[in-house]
XYZ file of C-alpha atoms in Angstrom:
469
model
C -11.233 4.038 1.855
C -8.619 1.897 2.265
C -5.103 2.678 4.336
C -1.878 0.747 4.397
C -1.012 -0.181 8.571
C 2.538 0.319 9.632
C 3.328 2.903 7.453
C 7.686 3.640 6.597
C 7.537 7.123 5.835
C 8.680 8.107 2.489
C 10.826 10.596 4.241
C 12.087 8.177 6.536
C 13.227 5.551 3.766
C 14.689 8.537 1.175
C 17.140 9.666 5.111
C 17.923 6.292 5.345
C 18.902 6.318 1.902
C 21.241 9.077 1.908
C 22.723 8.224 5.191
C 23.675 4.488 3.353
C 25.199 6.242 0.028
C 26.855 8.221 2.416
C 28.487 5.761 4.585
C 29.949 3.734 1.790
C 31.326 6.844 0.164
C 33.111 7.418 3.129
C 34.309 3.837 3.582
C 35.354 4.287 -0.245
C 37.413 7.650 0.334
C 39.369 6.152 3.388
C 39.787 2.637 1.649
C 41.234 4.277 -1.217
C 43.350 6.896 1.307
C 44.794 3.748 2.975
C 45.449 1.931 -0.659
C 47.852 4.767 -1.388
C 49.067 4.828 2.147
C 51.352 1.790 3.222
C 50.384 1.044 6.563
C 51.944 -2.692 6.531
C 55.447 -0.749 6.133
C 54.305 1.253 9.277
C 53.940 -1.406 11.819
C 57.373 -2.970 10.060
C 58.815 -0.034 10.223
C 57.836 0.337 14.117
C 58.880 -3.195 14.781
C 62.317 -2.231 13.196
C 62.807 0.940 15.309
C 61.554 -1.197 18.567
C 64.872 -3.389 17.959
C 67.007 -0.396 17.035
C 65.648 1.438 20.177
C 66.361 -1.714 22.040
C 69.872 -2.240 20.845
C 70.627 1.451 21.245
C 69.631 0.917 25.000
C 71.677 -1.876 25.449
C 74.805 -0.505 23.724
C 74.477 2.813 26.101
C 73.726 0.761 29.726
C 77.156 -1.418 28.792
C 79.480 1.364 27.675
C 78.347 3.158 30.813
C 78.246 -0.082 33.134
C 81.879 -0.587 31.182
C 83.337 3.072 31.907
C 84.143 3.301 28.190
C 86.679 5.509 26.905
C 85.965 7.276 23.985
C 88.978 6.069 22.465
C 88.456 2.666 23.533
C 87.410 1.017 20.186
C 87.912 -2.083 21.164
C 85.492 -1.747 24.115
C 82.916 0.108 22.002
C 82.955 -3.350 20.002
C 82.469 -5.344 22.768
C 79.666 -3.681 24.510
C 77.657 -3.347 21.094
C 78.526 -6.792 20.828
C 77.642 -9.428 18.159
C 74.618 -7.278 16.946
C 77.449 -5.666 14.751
C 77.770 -8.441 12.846
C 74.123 -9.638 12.772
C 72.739 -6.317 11.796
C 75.106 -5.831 8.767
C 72.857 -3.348 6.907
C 73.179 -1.053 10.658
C 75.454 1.615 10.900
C 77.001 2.795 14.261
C 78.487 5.942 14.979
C 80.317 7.201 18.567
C 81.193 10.917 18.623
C 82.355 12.950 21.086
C 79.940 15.964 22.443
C 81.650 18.557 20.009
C 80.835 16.134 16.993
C 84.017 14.733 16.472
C 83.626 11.045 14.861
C 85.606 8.396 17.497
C 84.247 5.395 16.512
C 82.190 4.380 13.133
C 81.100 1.076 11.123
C 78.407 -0.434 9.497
C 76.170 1.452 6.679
C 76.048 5.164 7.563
C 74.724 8.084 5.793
C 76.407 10.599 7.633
C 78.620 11.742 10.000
C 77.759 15.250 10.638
C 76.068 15.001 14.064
C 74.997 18.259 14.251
C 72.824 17.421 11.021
C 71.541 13.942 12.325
C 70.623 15.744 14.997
C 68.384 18.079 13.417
C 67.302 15.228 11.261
C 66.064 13.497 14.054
C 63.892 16.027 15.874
C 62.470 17.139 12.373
C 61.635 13.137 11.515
C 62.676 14.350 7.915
C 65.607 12.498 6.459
C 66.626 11.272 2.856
C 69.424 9.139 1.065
C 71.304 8.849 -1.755
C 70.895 5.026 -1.312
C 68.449 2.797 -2.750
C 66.795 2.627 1.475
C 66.748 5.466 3.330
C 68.306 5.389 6.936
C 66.662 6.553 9.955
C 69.197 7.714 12.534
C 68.673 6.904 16.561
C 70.794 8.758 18.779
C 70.871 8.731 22.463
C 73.970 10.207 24.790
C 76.490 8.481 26.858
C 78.492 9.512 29.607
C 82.111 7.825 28.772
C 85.364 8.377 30.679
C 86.037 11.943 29.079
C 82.625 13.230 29.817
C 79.232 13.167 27.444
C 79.379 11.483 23.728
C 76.930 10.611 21.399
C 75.826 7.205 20.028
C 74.355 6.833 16.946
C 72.733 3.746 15.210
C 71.478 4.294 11.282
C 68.554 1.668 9.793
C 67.102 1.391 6.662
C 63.399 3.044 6.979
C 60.769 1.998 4.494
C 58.658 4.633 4.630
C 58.959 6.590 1.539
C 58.456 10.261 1.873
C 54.923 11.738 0.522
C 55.438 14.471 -1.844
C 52.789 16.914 -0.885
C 50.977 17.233 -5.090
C 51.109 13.115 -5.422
C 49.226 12.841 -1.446
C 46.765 15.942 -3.060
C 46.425 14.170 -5.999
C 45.514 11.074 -3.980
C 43.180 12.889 -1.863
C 40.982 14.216 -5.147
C 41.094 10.606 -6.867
C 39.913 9.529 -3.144
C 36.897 12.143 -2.539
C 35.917 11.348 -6.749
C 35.471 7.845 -6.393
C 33.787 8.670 -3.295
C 31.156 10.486 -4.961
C 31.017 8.560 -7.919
C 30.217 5.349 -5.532
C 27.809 7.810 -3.541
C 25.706 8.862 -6.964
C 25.988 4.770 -8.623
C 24.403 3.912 -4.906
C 21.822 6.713 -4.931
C 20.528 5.781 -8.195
C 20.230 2.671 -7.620
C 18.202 2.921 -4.028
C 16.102 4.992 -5.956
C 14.840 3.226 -8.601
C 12.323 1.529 -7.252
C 11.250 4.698 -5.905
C 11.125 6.566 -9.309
C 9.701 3.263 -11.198
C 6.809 3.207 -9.006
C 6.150 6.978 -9.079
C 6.454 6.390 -13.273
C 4.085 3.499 -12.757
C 1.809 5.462 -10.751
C 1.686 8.208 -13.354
C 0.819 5.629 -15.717
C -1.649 4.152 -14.242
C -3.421 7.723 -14.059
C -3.256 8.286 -17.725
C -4.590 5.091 -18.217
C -7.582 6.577 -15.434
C -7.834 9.596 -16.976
C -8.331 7.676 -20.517
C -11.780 5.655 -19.094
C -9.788 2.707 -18.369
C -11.267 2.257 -15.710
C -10.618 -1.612 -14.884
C -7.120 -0.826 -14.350
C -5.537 -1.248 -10.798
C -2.239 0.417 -9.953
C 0.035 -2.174 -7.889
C 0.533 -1.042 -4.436
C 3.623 -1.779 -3.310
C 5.914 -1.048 0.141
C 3.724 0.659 2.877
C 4.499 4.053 2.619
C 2.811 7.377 0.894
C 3.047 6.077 -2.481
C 1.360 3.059 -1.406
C -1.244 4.719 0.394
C -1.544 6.741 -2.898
C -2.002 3.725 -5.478
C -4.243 2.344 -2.729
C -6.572 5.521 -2.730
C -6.230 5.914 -6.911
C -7.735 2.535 -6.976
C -10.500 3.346 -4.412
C -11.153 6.385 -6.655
C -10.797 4.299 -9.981
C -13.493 1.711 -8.397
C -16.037 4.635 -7.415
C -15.800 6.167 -10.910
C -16.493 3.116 -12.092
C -19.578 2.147 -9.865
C -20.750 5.402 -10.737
C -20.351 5.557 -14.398
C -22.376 1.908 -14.048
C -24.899 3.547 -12.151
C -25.262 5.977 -14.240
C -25.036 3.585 -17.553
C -28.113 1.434 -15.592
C -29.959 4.312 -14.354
C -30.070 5.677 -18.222
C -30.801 2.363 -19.617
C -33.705 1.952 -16.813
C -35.255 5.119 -17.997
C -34.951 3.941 -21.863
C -37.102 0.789 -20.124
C -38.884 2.582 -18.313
C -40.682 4.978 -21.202
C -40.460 1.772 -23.751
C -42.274 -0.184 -20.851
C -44.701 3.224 -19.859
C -45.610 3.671 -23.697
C -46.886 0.189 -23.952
C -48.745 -0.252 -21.061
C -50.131 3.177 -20.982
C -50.841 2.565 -25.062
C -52.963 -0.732 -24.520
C -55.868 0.718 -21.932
C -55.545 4.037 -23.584
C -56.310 2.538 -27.079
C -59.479 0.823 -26.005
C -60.815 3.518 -24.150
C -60.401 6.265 -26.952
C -62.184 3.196 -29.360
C -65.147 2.694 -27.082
C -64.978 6.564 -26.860
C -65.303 6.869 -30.834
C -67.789 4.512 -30.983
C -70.204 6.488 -28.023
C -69.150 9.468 -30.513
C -70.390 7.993 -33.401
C -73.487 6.907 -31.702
C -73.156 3.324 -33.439
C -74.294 1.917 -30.224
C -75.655 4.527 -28.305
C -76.782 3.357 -23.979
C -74.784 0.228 -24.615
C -73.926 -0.681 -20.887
C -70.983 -2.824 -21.317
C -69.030 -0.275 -23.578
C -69.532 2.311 -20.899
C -68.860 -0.324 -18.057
C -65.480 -1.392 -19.874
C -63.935 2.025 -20.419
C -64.460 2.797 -17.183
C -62.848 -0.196 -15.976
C -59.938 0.801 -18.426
C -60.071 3.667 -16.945
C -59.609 2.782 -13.401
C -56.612 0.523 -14.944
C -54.984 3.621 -16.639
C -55.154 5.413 -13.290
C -53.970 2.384 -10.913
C -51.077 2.409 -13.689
C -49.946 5.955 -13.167
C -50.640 5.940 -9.191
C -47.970 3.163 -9.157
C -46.080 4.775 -11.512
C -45.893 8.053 -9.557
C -45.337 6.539 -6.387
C -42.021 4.327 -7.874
C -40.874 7.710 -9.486
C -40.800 9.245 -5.758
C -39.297 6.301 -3.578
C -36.507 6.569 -6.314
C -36.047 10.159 -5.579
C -32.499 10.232 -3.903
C -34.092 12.798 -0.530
C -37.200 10.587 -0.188
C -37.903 10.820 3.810
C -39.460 8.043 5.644
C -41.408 8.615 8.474
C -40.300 6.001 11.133
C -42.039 4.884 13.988
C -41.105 1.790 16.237
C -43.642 -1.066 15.769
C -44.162 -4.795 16.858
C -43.270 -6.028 13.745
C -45.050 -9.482 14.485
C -48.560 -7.715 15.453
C -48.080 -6.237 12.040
C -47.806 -9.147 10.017
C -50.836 -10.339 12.090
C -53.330 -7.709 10.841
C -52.145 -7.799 7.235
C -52.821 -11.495 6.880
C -55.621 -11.336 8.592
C -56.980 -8.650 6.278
C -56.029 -11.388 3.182
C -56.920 -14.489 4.284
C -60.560 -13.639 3.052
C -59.601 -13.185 -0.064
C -56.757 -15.843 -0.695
C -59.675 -18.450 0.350
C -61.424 -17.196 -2.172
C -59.083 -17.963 -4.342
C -58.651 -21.563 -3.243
C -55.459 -20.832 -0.715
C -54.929 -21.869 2.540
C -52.655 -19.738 4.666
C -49.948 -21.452 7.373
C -48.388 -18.656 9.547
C -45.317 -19.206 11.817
C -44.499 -15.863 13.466
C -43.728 -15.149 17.046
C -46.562 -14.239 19.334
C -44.198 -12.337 21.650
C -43.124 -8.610 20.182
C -40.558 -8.629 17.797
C -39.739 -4.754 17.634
C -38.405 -2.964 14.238
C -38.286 1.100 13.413
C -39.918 1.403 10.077
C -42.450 3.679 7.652
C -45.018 1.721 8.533
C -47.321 3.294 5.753
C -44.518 1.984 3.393
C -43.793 -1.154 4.993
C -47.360 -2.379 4.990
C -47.432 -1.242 1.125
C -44.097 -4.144 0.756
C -46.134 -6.839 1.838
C -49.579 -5.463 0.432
C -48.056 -5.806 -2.725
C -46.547 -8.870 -1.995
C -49.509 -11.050 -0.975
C -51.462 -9.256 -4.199
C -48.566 -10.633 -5.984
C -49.303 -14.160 -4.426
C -53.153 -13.901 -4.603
C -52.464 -13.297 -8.765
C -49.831 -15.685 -9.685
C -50.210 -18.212 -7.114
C -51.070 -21.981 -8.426
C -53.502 -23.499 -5.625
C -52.241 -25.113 -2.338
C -51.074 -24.018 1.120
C -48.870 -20.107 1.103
C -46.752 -20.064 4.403
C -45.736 -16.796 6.054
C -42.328 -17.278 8.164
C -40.883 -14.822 10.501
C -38.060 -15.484 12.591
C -34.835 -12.883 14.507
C -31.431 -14.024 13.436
C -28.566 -11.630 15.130
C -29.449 -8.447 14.697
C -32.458 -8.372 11.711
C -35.598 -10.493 11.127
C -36.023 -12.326 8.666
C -39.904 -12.859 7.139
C -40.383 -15.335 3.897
C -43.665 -15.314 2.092
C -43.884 -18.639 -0.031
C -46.457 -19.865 -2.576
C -47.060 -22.668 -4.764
C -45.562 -22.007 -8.185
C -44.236 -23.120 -11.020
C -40.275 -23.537 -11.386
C -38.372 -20.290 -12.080
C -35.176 -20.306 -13.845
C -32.337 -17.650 -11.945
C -32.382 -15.101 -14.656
C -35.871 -14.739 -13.935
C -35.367 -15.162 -10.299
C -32.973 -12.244 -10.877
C -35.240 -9.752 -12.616
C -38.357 -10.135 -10.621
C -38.217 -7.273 -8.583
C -37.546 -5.105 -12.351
C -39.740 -2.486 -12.794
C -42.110 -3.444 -15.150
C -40.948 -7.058 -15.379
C -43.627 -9.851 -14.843
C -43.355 -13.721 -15.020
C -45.040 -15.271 -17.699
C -46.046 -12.711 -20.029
C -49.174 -14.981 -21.579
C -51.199 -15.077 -18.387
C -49.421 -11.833 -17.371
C -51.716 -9.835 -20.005
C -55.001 -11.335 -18.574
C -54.280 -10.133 -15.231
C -54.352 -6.686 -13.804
C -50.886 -5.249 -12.600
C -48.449 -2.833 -13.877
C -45.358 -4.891 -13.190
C -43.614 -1.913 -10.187
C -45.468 -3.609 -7.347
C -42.270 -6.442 -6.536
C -39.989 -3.030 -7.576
C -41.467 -0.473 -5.361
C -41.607 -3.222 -2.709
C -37.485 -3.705 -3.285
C -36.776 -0.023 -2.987
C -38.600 0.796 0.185
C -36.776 -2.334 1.705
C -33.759 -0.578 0.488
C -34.710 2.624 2.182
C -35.063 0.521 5.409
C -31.271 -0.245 5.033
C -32.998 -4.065 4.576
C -32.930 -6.894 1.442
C -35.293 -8.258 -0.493
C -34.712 -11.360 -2.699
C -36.599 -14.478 -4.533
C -35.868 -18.051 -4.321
C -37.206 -20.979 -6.176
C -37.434 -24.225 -5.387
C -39.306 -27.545 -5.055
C -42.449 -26.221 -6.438
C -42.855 -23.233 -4.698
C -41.501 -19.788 -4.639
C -40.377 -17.894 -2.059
C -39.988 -13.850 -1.155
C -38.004 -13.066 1.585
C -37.333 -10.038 3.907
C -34.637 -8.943 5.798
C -34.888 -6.054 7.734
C -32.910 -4.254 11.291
C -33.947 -5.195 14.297
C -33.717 -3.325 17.699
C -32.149 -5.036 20.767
């Protein structure tokens, strides 16, 4: 089963998400606070009241430094000096400490010091006038005793009426969550596009498409999840094949049994008849041939039974640890007899030292029984070499004979069950056609391989099978 490495967990990314949407909500809400808000008038505003305080300091240190009269207009004049005259939209105002006016010019919204005052310390003033005046004050001890000074300067800060700031506040916080949902939706989209691909992708499954491979995308859960759909989809499909092989193997397998079981059976139930009918009654050969029939009929279905149990999915092997090159030995030393007698010479290159494997050995020496029968029936005549030799961590044993050239299909389908190379000379000599197959499948069971190769006039079996270090 396959699994995605360094994993972003879906929970992870969907956080991350939110926290994003969010943050530019939030940046949206106070952008949009601050549109409405005129914060560039603020710092002129404070700039302004930094040259009013400034003046207003100035004006008080020379009236005091000057010992000022209240009455002294003329020397109010000339300690506020030219900044009269530059600062014509200013208005100054000297009172006495009851209020009364003494000395005024400039712009001024009012005189009533008692309501500047409260003005002032409430920051909450308005005008008439196109600008609105903020007033400074700040006292003054003159000749008579304590006064007030007063300097008025256009402010332009515009006063919030509480509904219009509410009113900005909702159109803030909306377009705050409209930019939070527009953001949402669109981080997620990918997220719900894959889920609605993945859900495809299932029907499609569920519908025996079986060929179909969701895209896995990201490294997260619903990666991991296409990746394991697909693992699914691929072992419902090896199994369905399995299962479409294994059922058209058994429709082989009786077509195949009928006519080989058919051919022997036929002759023996004529020779039968004929003993029956006494048309040639102590005739030798008749009873000589349907017993060799009969012996052919039996070999058939002892094969037959013993491919029918190595296929059986609990088949048990009985393992014992062996010198696998001793082994090989013995067998062709039990053959060579009869290969000579067929006109064969056998070449052997296997190691002398031990060359240790844990196998059935019943079964194994049934694989290369049936192998070297194979080679003692087909085989053209010439020199069959037996090759054993430990690569890494199996051995590897080829069994090659002289033969004519066999095309891959062939090649392919030689270890078939009942398939047999050239079906003319095929029917004139014994075999059932499970010998290469039973071979194949108890090299399977050995967690080994088994395959053919052709080549250069020969052909060659070969063997590949665990070793032990």
């Amino acid at each position: 089963m396959r699994f995605l490495p360094l994993k972003l967990n879906l929970n992870v990314r969907l956080i991350l998400i939110f926290i994003a949407c969010l943050a530019a909500a939030t940046v949206t809400f106070f952008l949009t606070v601050f549109y409405f808000t005129p914060l560039e008038d603020y710092r002129k505003q404070e700039k302004v009241n930094n040259q009013v305080e400034k003046v207003l300091a100035d004006w008080k240190a020379s009236l005091e430094a000057g010992n000022v009269s209240l009455s002294d207009s003329k020397g109010i004049e000339e300690a506020l000096g030219t900044v009269k005259d530059q600062r014509e939209e200013w208005g100054f105002l000297v009172t006495e400490a009851e209020g009364d006016v003494t000395y005024r010019t400039g712009k001024l919204y009012s005189e009533d010091l008692p309501k500047l005052l409260e003005q002032k310390l409430r920051n909450d003033y308005s005008s008439g006038r196109d600008e609105k005046q903020a007033p400074f004050i700040s006292t003054v001890m003159f000749q008579e005793g304590l006064g007030y000074v007063v300097i008025e300067a256009p402010s332009r800060l515009k006063a919030i009426n509480p509904t219009t700031y509410n009113q900005q506040l909702l159109l803030a916080f909306s377009l705050a969550v409209v930019v939070f949902l527009v953001l949402f939706v669109l981080f997620m989209r990918p997220v719900t596009r894959y889920i609605e691909q993945i859900e495809a992708g299932i029907g499609r499954i569920v519908d025996h498409d079986w060929t179909y491979e969701i895209p896995v995308k990201g490294r997260d859960e619903l990666s991991s999840l296409a990746a394991n759909i697909n693992w699914m989809t691929d072992q419902l499909r090896l199994r369905f094949e399995r299962e479409r092989e294994l059922e058209q193997s058994k429709s082989e397998l009786i077509t195949n049994l009928s006519h080989d079981l058919r051919t022997p059976l036929t002759s023996i139930i004529g020779y039968l008849q004929l003993a029956k009918d006494q048309k040639s009654p102590g005739d030798k050969g008749y009873v000589d041939t349907t017993y060799r029939l009969s012996l052919k009929l039996k070999g058939l279905m002892d094969e037959l039974f013993e491919y029918t149990k190595l296929t059986h999915h609990q088949v048990e092997l009985q393992t014992d640890r062996v010198d696998f090159a001793a082994l090989l030995h013995q067998l062709v030393g039990e053959y060579t007899p009869i290969l000579e007698g067929k006109g064969l010479h056998v070449e052997m290159d296997v190691p002398e030292e031990p060359v240790l494997v844990t196998v059935d050995i019943e079964k194994m020496i049934r694989v290369f029984d049936n192998l070297l029968s194979n080679v003692e029936k087909y085989s053209l005549e010439g020199t069959i070499n037996l090759r054993m030799r430990v690569e890494g961590d199996r051995v590897l044993t080829s069994l090659s004979n002289p033969s004519d050239p066999v095309n891959p299909e062939e090649l392919h389908r030689l270890f078939d069950q009942f398939y047999r190379l050239d079906e003319a000379r095929s029917t004139k000599i014994a075999g059932s056609g499970l010998g290469l197959a039973i071979a194949k499948r108890i090299v399977e069971l050995h967690d080994g391989e088994i395959w053919a190769e052709s080549g250069e006039g020969e052909l060659t079996v070969w063997v590949a099978l665990p070793v032990e270090g």
